[in-house]
PDB file of C-alpha atoms in Angstrom:
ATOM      1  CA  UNK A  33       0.000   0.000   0.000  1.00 64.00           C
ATOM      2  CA  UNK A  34       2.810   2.413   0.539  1.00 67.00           C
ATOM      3  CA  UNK A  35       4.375   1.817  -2.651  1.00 64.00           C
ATOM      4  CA  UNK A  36       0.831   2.124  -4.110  1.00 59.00           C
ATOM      5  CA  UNK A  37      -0.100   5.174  -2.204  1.00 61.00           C
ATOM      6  CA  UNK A  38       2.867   7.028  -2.177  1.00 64.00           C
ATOM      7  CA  UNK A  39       2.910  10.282  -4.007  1.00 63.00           C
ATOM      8  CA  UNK A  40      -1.305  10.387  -3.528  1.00 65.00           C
ATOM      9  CA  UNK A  41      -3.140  12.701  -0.546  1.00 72.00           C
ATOM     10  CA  UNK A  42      -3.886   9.170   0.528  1.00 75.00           C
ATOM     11  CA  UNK A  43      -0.617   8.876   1.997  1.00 74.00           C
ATOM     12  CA  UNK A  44      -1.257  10.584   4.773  1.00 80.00           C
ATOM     13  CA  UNK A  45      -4.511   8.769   5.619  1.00 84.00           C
ATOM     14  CA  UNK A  46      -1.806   5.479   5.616  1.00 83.00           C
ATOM     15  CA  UNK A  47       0.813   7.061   7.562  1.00 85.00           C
ATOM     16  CA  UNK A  48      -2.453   7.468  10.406  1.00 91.00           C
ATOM     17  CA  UNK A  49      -3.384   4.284   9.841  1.00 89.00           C
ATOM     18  CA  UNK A  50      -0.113   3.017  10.554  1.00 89.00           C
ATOM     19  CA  UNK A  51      -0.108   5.298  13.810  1.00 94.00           C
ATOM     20  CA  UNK A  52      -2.723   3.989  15.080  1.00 95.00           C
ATOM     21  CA  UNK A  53      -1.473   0.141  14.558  1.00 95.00           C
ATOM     22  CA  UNK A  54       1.979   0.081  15.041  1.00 96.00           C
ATOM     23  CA  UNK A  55       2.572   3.531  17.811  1.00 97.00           C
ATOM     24  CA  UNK A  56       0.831   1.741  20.590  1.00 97.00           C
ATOM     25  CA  UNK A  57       2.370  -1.756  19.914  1.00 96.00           C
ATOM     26  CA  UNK A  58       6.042  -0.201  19.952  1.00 97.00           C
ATOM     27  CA  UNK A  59       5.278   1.541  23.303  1.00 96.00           C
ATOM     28  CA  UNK A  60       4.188  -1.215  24.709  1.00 96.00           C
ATOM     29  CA  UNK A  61       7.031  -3.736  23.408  1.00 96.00           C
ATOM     30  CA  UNK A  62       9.338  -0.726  24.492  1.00 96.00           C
ATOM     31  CA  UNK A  63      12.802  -0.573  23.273  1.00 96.00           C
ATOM     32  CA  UNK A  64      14.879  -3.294  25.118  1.00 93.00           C
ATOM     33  CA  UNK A  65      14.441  -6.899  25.131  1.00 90.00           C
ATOM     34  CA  UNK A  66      12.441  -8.318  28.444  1.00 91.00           C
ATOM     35  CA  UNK A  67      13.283 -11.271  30.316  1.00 90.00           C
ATOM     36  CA  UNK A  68      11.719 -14.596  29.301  1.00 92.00           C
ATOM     37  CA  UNK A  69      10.172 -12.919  26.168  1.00 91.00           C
ATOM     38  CA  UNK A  70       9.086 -14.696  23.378  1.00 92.00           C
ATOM     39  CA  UNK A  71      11.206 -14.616  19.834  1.00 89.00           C
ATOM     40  CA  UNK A  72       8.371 -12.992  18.091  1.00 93.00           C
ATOM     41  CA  UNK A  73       7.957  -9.802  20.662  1.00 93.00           C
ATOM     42  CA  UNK A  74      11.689  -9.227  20.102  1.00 88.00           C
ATOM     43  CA  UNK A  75      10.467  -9.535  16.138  1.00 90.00           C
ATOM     44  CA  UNK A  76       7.908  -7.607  16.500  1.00 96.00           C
ATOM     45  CA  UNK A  77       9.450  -4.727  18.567  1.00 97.00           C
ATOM     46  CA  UNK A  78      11.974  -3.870  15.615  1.00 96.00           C
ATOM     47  CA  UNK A  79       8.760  -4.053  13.060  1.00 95.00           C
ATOM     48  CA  UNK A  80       6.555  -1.317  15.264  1.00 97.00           C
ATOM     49  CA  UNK A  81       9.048   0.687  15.785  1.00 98.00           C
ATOM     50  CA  UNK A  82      10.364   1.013  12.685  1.00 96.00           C
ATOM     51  CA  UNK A  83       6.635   1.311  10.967  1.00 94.00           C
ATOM     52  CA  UNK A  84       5.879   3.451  13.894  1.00 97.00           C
ATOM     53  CA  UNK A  85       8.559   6.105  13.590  1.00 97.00           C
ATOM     54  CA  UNK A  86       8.308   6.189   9.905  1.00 93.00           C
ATOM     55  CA  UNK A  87       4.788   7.105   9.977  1.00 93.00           C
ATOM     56  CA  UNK A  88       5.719  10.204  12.129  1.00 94.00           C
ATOM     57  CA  UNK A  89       5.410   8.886  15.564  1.00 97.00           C
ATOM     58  CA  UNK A  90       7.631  11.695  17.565  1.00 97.00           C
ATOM     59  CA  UNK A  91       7.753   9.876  20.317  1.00 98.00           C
ATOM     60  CA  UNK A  92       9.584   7.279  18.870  1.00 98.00           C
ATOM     61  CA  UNK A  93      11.682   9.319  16.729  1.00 98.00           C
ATOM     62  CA  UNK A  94      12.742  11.160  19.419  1.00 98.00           C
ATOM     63  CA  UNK A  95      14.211   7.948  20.874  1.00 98.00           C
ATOM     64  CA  UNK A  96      15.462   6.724  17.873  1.00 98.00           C
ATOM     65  CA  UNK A  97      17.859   9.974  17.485  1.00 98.00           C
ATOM     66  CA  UNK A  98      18.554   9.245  21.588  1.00 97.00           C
ATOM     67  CA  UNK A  99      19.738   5.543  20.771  1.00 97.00           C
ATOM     68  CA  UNK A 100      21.176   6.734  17.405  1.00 97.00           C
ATOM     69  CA  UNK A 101      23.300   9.072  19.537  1.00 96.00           C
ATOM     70  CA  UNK A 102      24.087   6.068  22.005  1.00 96.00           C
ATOM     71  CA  UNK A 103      25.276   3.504  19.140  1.00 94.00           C
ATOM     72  CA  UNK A 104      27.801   6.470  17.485  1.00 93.00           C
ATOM     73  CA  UNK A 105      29.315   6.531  20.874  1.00 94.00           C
ATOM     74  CA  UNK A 106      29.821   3.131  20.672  1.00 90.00           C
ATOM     75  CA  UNK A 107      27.652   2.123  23.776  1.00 92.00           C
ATOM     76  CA  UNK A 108      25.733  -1.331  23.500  1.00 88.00           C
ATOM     77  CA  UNK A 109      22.574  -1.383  21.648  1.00 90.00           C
ATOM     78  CA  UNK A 110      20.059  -4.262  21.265  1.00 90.00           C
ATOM     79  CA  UNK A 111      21.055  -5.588  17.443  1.00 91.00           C
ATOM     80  CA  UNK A 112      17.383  -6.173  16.865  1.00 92.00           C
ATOM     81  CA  UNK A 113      16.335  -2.716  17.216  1.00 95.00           C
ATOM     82  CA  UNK A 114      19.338  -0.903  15.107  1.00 96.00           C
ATOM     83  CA  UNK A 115      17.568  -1.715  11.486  1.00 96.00           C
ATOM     84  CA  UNK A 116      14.880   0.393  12.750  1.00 97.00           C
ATOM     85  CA  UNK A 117      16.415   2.800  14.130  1.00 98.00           C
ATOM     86  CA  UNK A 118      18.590   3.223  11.287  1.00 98.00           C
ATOM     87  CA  UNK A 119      15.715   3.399   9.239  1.00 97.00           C
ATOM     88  CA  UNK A 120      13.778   6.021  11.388  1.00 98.00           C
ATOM     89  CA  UNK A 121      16.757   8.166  11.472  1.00 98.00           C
ATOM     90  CA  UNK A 122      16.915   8.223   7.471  1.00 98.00           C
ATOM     91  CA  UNK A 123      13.576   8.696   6.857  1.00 95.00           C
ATOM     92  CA  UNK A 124      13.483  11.794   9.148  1.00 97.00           C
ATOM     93  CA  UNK A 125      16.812  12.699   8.597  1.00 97.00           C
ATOM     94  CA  UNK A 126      19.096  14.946   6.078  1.00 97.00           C
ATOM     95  CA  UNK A 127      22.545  15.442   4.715  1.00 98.00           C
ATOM     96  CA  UNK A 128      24.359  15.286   8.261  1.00 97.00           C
ATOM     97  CA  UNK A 129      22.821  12.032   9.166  1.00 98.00           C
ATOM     98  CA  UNK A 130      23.575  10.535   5.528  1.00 98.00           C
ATOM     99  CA  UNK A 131      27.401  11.072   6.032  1.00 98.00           C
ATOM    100  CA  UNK A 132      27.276   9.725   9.692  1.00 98.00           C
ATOM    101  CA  UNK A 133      25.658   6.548   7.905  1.00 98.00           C
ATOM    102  CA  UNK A 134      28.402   6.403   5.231  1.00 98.00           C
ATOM    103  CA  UNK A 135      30.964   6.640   7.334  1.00 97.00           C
ATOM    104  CA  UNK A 136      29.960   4.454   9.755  1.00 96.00           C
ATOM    105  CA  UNK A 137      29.515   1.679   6.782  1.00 98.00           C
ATOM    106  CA  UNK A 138      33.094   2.085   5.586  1.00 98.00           C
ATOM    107  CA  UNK A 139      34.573   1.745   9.361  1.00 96.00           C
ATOM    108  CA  UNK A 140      32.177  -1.136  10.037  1.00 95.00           C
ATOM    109  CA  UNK A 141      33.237  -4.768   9.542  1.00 94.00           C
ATOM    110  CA  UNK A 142      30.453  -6.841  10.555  1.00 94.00           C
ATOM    111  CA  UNK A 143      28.370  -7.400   7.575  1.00 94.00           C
ATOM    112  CA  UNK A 144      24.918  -7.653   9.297  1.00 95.00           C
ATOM    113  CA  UNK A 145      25.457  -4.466  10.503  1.00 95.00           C
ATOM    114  CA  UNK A 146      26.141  -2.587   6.775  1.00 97.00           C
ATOM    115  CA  UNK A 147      23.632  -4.518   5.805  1.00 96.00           C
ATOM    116  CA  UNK A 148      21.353  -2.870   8.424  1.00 97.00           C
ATOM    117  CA  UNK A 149      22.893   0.564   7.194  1.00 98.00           C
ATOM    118  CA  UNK A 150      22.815   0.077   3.623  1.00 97.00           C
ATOM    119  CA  UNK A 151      19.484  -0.962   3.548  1.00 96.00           C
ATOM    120  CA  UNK A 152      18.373   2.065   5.644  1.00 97.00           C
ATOM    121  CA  UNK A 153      20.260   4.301   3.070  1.00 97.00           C
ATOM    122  CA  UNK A 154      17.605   4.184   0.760  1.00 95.00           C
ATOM    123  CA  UNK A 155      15.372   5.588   3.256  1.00 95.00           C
ATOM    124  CA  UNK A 156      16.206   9.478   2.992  1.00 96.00           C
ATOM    125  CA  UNK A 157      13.590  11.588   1.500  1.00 92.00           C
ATOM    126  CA  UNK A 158      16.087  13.694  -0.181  1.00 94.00           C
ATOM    127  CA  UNK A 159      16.827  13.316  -4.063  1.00 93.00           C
ATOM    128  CA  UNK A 160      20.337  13.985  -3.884  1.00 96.00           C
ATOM    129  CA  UNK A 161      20.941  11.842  -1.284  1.00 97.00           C
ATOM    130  CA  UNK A 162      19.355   8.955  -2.462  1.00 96.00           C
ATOM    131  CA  UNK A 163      21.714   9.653  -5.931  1.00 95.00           C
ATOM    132  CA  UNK A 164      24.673   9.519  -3.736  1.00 97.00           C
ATOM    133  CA  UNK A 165      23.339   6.349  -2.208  1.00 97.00           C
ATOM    134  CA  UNK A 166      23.035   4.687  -6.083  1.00 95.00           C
ATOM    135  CA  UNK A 167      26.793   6.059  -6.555  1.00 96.00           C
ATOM    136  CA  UNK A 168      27.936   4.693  -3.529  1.00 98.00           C
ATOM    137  CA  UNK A 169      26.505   1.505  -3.743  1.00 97.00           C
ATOM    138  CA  UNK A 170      28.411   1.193  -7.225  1.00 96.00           C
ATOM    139  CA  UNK A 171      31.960   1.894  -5.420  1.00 97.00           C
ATOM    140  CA  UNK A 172      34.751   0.004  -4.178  1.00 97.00           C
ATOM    141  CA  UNK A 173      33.140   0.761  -0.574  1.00 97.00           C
ATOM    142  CA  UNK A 174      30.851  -2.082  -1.182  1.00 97.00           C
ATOM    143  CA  UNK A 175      31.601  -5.457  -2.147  1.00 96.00           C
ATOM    144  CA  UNK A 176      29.448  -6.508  -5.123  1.00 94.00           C
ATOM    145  CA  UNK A 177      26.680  -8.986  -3.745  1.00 95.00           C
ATOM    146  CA  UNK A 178      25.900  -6.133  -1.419  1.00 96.00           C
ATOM    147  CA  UNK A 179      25.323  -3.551  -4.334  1.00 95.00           C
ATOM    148  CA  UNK A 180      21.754  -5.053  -5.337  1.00 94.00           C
ATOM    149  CA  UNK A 181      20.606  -4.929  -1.817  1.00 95.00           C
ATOM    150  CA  UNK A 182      21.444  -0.742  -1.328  1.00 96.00           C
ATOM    151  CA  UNK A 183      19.842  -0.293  -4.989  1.00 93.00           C
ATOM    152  CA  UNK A 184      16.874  -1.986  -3.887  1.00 92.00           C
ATOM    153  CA  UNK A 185      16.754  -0.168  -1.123  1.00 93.00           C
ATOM    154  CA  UNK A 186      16.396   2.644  -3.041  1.00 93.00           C
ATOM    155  CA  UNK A 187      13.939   1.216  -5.559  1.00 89.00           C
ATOM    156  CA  UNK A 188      11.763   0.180  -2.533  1.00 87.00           C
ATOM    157  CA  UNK A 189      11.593   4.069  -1.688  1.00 87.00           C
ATOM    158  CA  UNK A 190       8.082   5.284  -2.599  1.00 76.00           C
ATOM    159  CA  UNK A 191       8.699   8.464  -3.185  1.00 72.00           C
ATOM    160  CA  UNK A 192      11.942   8.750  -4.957  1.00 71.00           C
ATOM    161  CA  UNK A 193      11.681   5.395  -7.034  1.00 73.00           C
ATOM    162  CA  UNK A 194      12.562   7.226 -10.421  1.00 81.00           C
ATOM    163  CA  UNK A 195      15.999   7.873  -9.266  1.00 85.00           C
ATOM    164  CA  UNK A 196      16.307   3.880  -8.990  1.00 77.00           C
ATOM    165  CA  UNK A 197      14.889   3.505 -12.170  1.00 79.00           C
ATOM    166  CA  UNK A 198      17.105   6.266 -14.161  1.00 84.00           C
ATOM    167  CA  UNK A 199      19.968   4.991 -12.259  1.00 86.00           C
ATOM    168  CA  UNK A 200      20.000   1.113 -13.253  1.00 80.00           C
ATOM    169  CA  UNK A 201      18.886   2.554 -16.562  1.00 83.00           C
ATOM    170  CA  UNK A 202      22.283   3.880 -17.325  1.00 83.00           C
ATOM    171  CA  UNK A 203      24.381   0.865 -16.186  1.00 76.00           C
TER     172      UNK A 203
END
């Protein structure tokens, strides 16, 4: 539906709709695993979240830029919950939080973890950034089975999806 709905005044109606499913889930999951919880809560936390936060919920973007600020100074963060915030923090986020994303997928060497990055790179909202992203996902930065993954991630953006398409177009 997002895909679908994207560039419409529907959008909006979705994003709401989302709100209202996903905002109260992800405050009540919270943000750190619980003792003697089930695999699919700890599933399902990253999923609301994520959903939540890109819908617009401020509560949980707020946190996300909190935890966001906790993983760049290297302090332990729940690997189930980065994708998401990774995710929120691109969707919401600009040219300062695209280089701290870049940079932190060059120093990083476990490849879950650019993974989690590179598919959050295709979340900005910004048409220059998601041009760099194509770029970068054609350089020496990323090893070649990965380079499908951060163009799809850019496809898979609703609203920018031409710059995928004019992109491949030209390889």
């Amino acid at each position: 539906l997002e895909q679908l709905l994207a560039k419409t005044p529907t959008k909006e109606k979705l994003n709401k709709l989302s709100l209202g499913l996903f905002s109260p889930l992800a405050h009540k999951l919270g943000w750190d695993k619980k003792i003697n919880e089930s695999h699919t809560d700890a599933l399902l936390r990253s999923l609301a979240i994520s959903r939540a936060g890109r819908a617009g919920d401020q509560k949980i973007i707020t946190e996300a830029k909190k935890v966001f600020t906790q993983m760049l100074k290297n302090q332990k963060i729940n690997p189930d919950i980065r994708g998401a915030v990774y995710s929120i923090i691109a969707t919401h986020g600009g040219e300062k939080e695209y280089k701290i994303l870049i940079e932190k997928y060059k120093k990083e060497t476990l490849h879950e973890e650019k993974n989690r990055i590179g598919g959050a790179l295709g979340d900005f909202q910004n048409t220059k950034l998601l041009e760099q992203t194509c770029e970068f996902a054609m350089s020496s930065h990323v090893r070649i089975q990965d380079t499908v993954g951060i163009l799809s991630s850019v496809g898979a953006n609703s609203l920018e999806r031409d710059i995928w398409w004019k992109f491949i177009s030209k390889i």
